[in-house]
PDB file of C-alpha atoms in Angstrom:
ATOM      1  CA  UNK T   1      -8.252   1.606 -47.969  1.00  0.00           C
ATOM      2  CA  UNK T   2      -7.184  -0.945 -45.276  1.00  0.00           C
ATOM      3  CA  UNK T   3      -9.416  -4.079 -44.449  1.00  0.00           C
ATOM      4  CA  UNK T   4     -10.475  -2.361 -41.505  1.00  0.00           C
ATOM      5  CA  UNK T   5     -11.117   0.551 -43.066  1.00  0.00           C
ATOM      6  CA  UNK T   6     -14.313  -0.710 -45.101  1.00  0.00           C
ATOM      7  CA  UNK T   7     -17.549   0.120 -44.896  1.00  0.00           C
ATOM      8  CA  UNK T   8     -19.177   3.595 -44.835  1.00  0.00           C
ATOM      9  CA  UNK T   9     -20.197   3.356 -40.872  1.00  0.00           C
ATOM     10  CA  UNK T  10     -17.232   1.169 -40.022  1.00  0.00           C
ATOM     11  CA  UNK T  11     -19.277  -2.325 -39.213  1.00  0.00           C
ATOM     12  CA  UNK T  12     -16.225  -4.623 -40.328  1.00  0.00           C
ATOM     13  CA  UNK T  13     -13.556  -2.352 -37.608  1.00  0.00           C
ATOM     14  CA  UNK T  14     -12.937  -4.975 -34.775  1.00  0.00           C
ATOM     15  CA  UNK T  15     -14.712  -8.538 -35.218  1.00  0.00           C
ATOM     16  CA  UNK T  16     -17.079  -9.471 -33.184  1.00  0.00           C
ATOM     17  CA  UNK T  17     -17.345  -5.638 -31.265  1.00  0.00           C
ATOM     18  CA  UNK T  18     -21.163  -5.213 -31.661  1.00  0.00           C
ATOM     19  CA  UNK T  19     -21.408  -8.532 -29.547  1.00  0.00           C
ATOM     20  CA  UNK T  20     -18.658  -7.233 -27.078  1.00  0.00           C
ATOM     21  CA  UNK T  21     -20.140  -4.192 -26.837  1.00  0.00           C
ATOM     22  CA  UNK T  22     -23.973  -5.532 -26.421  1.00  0.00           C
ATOM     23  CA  UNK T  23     -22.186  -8.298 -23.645  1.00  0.00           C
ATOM     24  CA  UNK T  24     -21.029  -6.175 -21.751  1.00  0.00           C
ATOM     25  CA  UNK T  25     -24.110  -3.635 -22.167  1.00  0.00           C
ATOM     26  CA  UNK T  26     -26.501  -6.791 -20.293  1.00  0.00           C
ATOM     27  CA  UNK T  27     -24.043  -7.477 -17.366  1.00  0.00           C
ATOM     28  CA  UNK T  28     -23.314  -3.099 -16.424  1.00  0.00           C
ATOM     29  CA  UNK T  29     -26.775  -2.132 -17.050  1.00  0.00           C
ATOM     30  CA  UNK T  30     -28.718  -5.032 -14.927  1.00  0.00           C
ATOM     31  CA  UNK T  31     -25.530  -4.452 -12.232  1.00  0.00           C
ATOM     32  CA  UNK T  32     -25.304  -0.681 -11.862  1.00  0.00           C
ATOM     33  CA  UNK T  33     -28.280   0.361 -14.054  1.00  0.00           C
ATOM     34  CA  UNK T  34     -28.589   2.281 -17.341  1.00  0.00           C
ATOM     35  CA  UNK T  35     -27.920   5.691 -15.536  1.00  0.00           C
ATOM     36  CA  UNK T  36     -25.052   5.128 -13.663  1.00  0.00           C
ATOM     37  CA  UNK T  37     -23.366   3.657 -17.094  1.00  0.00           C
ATOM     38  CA  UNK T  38     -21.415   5.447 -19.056  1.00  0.00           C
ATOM     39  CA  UNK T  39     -20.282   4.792 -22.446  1.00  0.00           C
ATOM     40  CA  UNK T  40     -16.410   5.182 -21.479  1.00  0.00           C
ATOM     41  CA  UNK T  41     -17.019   2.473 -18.728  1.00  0.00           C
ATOM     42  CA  UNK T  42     -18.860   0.233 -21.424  1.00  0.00           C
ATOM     43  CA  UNK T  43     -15.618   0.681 -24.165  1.00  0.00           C
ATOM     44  CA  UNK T  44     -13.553  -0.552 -21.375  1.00  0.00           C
ATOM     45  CA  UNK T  45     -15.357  -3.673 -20.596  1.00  0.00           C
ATOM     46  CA  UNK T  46     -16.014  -4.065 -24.259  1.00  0.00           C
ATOM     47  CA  UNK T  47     -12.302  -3.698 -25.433  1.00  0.00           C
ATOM     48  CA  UNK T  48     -13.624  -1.346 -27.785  1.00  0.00           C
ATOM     49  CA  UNK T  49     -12.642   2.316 -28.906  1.00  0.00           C
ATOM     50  CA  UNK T  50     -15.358   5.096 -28.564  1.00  0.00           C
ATOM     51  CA  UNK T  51     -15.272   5.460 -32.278  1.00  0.00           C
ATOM     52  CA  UNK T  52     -15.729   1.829 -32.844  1.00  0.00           C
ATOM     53  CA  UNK T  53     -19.027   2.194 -30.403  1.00  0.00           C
ATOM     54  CA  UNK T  54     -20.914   4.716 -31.896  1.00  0.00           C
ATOM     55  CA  UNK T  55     -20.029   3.264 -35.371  1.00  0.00           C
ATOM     56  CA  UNK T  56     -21.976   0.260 -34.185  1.00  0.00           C
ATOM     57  CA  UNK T  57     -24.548   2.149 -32.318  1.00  0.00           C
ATOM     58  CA  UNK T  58     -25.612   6.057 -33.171  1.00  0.00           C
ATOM     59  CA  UNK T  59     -25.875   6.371 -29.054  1.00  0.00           C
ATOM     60  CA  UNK T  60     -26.639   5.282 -25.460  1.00  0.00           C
ATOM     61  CA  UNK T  61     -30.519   5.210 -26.381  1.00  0.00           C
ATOM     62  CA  UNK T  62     -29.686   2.980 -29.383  1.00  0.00           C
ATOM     63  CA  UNK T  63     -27.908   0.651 -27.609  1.00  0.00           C
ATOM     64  CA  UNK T  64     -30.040   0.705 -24.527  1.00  0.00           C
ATOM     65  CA  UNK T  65     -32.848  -0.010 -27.452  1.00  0.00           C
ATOM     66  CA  UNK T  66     -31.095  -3.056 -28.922  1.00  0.00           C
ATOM     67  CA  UNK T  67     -29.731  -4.593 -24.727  1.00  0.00           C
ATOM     68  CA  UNK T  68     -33.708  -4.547 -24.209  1.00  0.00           C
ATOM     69  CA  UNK T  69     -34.852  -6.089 -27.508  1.00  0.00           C
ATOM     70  CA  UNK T  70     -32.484  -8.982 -27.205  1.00  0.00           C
ATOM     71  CA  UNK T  71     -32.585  -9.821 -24.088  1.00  0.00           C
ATOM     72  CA  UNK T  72     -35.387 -11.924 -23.571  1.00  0.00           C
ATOM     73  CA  UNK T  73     -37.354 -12.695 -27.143  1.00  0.00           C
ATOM     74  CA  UNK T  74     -38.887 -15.569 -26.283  1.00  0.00           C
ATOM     75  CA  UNK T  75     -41.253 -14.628 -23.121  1.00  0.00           C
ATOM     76  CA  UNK T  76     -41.278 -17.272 -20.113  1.00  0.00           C
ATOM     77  CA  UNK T  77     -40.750 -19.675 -22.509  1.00  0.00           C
ATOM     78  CA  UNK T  78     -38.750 -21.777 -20.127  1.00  0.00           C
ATOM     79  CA  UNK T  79     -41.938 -21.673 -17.806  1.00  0.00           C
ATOM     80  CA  UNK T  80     -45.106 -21.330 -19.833  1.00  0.00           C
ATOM     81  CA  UNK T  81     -43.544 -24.208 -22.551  1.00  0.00           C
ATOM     82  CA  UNK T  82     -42.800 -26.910 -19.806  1.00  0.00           C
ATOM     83  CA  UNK T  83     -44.964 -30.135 -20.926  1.00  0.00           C
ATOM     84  CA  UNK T  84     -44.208 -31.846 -17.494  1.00  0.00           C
ATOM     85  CA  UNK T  85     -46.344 -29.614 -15.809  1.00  0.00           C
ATOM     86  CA  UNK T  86     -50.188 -28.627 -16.135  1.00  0.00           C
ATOM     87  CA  UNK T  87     -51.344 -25.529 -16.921  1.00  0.00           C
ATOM     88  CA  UNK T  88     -51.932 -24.217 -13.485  1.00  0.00           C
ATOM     89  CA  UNK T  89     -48.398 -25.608 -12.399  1.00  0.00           C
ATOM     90  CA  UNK T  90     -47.341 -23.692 -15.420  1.00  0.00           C
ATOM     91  CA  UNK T  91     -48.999 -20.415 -14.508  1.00  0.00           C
ATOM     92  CA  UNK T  92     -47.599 -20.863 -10.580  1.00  0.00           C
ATOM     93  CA  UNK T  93     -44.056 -21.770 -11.824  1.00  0.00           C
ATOM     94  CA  UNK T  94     -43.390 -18.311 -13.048  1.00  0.00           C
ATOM     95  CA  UNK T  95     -43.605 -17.403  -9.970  1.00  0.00           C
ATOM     96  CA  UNK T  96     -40.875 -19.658  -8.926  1.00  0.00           C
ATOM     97  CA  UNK T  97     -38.106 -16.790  -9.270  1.00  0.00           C
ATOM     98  CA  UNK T  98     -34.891 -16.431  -7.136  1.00  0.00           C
ATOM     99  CA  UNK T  99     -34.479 -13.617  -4.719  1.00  0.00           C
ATOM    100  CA  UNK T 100     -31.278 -12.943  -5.953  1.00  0.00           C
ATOM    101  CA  UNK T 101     -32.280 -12.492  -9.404  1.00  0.00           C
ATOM    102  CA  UNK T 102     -31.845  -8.391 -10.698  1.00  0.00           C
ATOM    103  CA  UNK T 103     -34.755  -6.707 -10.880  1.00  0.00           C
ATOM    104  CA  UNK T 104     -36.535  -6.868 -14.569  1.00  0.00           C
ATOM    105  CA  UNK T 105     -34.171  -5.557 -17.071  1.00  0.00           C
ATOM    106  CA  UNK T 106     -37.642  -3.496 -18.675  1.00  0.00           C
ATOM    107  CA  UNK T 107     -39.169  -1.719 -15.490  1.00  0.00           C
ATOM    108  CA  UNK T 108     -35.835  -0.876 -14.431  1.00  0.00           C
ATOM    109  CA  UNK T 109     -35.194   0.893 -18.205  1.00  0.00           C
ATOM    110  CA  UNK T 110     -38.808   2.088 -17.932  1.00  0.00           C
ATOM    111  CA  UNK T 111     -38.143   3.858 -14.489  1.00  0.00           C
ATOM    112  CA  UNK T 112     -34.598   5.227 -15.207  1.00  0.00           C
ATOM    113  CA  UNK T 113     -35.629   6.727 -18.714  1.00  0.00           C
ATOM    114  CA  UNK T 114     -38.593   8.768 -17.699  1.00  0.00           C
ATOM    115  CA  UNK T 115     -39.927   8.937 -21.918  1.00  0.00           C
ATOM    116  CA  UNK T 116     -42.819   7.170 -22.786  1.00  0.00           C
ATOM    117  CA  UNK T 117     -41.241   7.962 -26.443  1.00  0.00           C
ATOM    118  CA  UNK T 118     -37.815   6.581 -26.250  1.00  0.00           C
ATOM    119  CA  UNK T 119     -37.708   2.927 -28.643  1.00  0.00           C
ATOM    120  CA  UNK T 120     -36.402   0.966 -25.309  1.00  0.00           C
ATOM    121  CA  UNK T 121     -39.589   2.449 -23.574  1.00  0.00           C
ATOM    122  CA  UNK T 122     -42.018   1.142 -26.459  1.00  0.00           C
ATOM    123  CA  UNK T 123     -39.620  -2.837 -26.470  1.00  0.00           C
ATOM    124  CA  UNK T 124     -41.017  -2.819 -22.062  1.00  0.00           C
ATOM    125  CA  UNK T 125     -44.283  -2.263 -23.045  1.00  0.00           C
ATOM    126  CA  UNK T 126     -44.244  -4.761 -25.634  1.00  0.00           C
ATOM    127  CA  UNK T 127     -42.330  -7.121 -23.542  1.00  0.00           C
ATOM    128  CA  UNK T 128     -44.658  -6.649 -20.393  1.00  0.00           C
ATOM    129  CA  UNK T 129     -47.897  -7.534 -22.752  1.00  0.00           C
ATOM    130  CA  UNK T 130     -46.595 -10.388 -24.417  1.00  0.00           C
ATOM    131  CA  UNK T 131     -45.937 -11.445 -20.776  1.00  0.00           C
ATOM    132  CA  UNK T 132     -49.520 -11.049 -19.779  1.00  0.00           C
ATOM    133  CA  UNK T 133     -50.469 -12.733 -22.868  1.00  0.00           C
ATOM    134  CA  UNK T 134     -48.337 -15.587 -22.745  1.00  0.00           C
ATOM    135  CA  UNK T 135     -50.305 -15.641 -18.990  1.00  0.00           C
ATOM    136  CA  UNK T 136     -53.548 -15.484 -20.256  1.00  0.00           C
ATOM    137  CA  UNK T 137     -53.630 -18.251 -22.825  1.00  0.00           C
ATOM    138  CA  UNK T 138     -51.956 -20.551 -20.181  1.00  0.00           C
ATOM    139  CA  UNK T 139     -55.143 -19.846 -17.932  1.00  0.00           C
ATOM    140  CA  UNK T 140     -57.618 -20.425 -21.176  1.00  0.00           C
ATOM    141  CA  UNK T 141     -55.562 -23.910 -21.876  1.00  0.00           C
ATOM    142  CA  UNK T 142     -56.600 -23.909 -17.532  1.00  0.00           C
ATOM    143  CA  UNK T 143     -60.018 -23.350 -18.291  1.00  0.00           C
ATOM    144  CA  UNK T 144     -59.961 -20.076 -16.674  1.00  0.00           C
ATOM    145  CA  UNK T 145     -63.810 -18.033 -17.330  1.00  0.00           C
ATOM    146  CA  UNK T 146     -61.908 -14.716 -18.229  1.00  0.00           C
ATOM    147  CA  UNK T 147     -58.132 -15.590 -19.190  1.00  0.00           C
ATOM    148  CA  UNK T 148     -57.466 -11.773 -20.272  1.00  0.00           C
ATOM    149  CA  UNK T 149     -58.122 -10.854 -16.586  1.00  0.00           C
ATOM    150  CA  UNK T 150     -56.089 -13.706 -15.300  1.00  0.00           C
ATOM    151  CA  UNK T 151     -53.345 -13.021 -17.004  1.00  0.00           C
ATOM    152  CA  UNK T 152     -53.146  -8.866 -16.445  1.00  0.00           C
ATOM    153  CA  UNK T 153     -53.553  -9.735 -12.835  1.00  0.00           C
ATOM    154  CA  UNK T 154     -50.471 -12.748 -12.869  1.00  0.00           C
ATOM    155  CA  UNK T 155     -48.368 -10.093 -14.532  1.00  0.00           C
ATOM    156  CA  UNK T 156     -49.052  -7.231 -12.119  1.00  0.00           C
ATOM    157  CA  UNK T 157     -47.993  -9.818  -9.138  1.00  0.00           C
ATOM    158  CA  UNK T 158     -45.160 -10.581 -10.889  1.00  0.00           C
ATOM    159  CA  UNK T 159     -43.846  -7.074 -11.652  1.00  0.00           C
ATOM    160  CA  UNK T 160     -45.237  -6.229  -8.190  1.00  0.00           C
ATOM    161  CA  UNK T 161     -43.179  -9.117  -6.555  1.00  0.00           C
ATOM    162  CA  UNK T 162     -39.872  -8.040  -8.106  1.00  0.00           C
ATOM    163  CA  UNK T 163     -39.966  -4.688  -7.110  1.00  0.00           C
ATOM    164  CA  UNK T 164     -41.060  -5.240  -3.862  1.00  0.00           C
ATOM    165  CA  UNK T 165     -37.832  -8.130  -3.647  1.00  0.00           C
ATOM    166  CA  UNK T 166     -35.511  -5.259  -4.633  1.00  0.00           C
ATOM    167  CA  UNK T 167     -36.847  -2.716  -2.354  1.00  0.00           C
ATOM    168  CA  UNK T 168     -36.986  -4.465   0.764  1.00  0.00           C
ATOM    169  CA  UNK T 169     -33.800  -6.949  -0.114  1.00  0.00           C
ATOM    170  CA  UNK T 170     -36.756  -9.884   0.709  1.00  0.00           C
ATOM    171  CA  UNK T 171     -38.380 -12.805  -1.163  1.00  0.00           C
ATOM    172  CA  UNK T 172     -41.720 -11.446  -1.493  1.00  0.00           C
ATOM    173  CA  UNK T 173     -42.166 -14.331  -4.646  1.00  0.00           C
ATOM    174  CA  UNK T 174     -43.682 -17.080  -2.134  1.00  0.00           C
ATOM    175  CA  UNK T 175     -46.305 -14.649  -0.663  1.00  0.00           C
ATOM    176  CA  UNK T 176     -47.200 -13.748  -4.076  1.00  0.00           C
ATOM    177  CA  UNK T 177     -47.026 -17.579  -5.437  1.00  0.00           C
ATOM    178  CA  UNK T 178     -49.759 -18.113  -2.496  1.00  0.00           C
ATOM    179  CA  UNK T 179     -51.828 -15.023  -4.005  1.00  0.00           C
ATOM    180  CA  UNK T 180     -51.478 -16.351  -7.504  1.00  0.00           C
ATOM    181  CA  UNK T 181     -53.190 -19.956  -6.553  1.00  0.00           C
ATOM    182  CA  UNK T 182     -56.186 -18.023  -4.575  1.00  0.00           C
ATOM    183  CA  UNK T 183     -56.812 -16.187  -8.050  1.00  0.00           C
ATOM    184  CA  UNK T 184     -56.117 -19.041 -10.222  1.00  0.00           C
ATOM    185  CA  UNK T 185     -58.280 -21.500  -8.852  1.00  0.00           C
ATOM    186  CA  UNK T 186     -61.181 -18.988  -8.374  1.00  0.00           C
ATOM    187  CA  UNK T 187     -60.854 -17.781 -12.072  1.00  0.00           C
ATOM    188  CA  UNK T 188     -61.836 -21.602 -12.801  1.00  0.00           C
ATOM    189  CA  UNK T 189     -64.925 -22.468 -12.296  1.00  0.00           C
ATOM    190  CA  UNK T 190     -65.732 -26.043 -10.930  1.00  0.00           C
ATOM    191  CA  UNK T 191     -62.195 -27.133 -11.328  1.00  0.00           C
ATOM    192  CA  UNK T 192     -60.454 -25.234  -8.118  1.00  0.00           C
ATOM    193  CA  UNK T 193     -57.383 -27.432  -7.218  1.00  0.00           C
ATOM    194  CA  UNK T 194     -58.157 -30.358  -9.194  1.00  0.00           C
ATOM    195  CA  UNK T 195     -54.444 -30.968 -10.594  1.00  0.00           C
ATOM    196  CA  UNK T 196     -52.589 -29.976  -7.697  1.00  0.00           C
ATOM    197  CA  UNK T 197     -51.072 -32.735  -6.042  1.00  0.00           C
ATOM    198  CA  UNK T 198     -51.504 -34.732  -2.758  1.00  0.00           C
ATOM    199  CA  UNK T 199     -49.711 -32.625  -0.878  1.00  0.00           C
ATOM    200  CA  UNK T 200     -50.702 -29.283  -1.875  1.00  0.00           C
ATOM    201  CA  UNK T 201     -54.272 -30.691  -1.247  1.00  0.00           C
ATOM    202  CA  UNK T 202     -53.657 -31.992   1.954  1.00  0.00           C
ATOM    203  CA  UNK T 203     -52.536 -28.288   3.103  1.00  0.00           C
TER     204      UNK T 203
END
């Protein structure tokens, strides 16, 4: 038995495949989406054989499983971990998203996939809670009365936002920035607007 030969599924054939393969799973699936991406097209921009592919990954819902479970572990943590910013500049800079960025990775696999059941169904949900949680203990560190709420209703204009982006081919993030400081500084009592700066205050 050959080097590449080894193993009883056939992880050692092709070094560094599984990466290739999960590579060029993130750029097809956020382009074209998870439908409209076949396996043959993913070989091709993976370099990789068929056989090499589902030696790596059992199937398409395996591999559409492990593109949304890697693909963003660490939840707004470029936003909600910021020290040079104050909690409610924290909570109003994840709103500060670019129109041209795809729609979410996880409600576009949630929409195409149409089964509550399937594994990359159950990684969305998880993702879009620990989003809303992430959210809602940046508005208790705010001093917001009922964080929970906060944060379910920052994550619905978020999700809301992108969609509605994609849809119309429009920035709807700015209207929905404006939304999210109306709710913010009523969810804290006494304390409406008292760490936004001069300018914002002058408005």
């Amino acid at each position: 038995m050959t080097e590449l030969e080894k193993g009883p599924t056939g992880r050692r054939r092709g070094r560094g495949a599984r990466e290739r393969i999960l590579g060029a799973s993130q750029k097809l699936f956020r382009e074209q989406g998870i439908n409209r991406t076949g396996m043959d097209q993913l070989c091709a921009a993976a370099e990789v054989s068929k056989r090499t592919a589902y030696q790596h990954f059992g199937g398409k819902d395996e591999l559409v499983a492990e593109y949304l479970r890697r693909f963003d572990p660490d939840v707004l943590s470029s936003v909600i971990d910021r020290t040079d910013l104050t909690p409610r500049e924290r909570l109003l800079a994840a709103f500060d998203i670019p129109a041209t960025t795809p729609l979410c990775p996880y409600i576009g696999a949630a929409v195409e996939l149409h089964d509550p059941q399937h594994p990359a169904s159950q990684y969305a949900r998880d993702y879009k809670k620990a989003v809303a949680a992430r959210l809602a203990d940046t508005a208790r560190e705010a001093g917001a009365a009922d964080p929970e709420q906060l944060g379910e209703q920052l994550a619905l204009l978020i999700d809301g936002a992108a969609a509605r982006t994609r849809v119309l081919n429009a920035d709807a993030f700015p209207s929905a920035a404006a939304i999210a400081a109306v709710l913010i500084d009523n969810a804290i009592p006494g304390t409406a607007g008292d760490d936004r700066r001069p300018e914002e205050m002058s408005n």
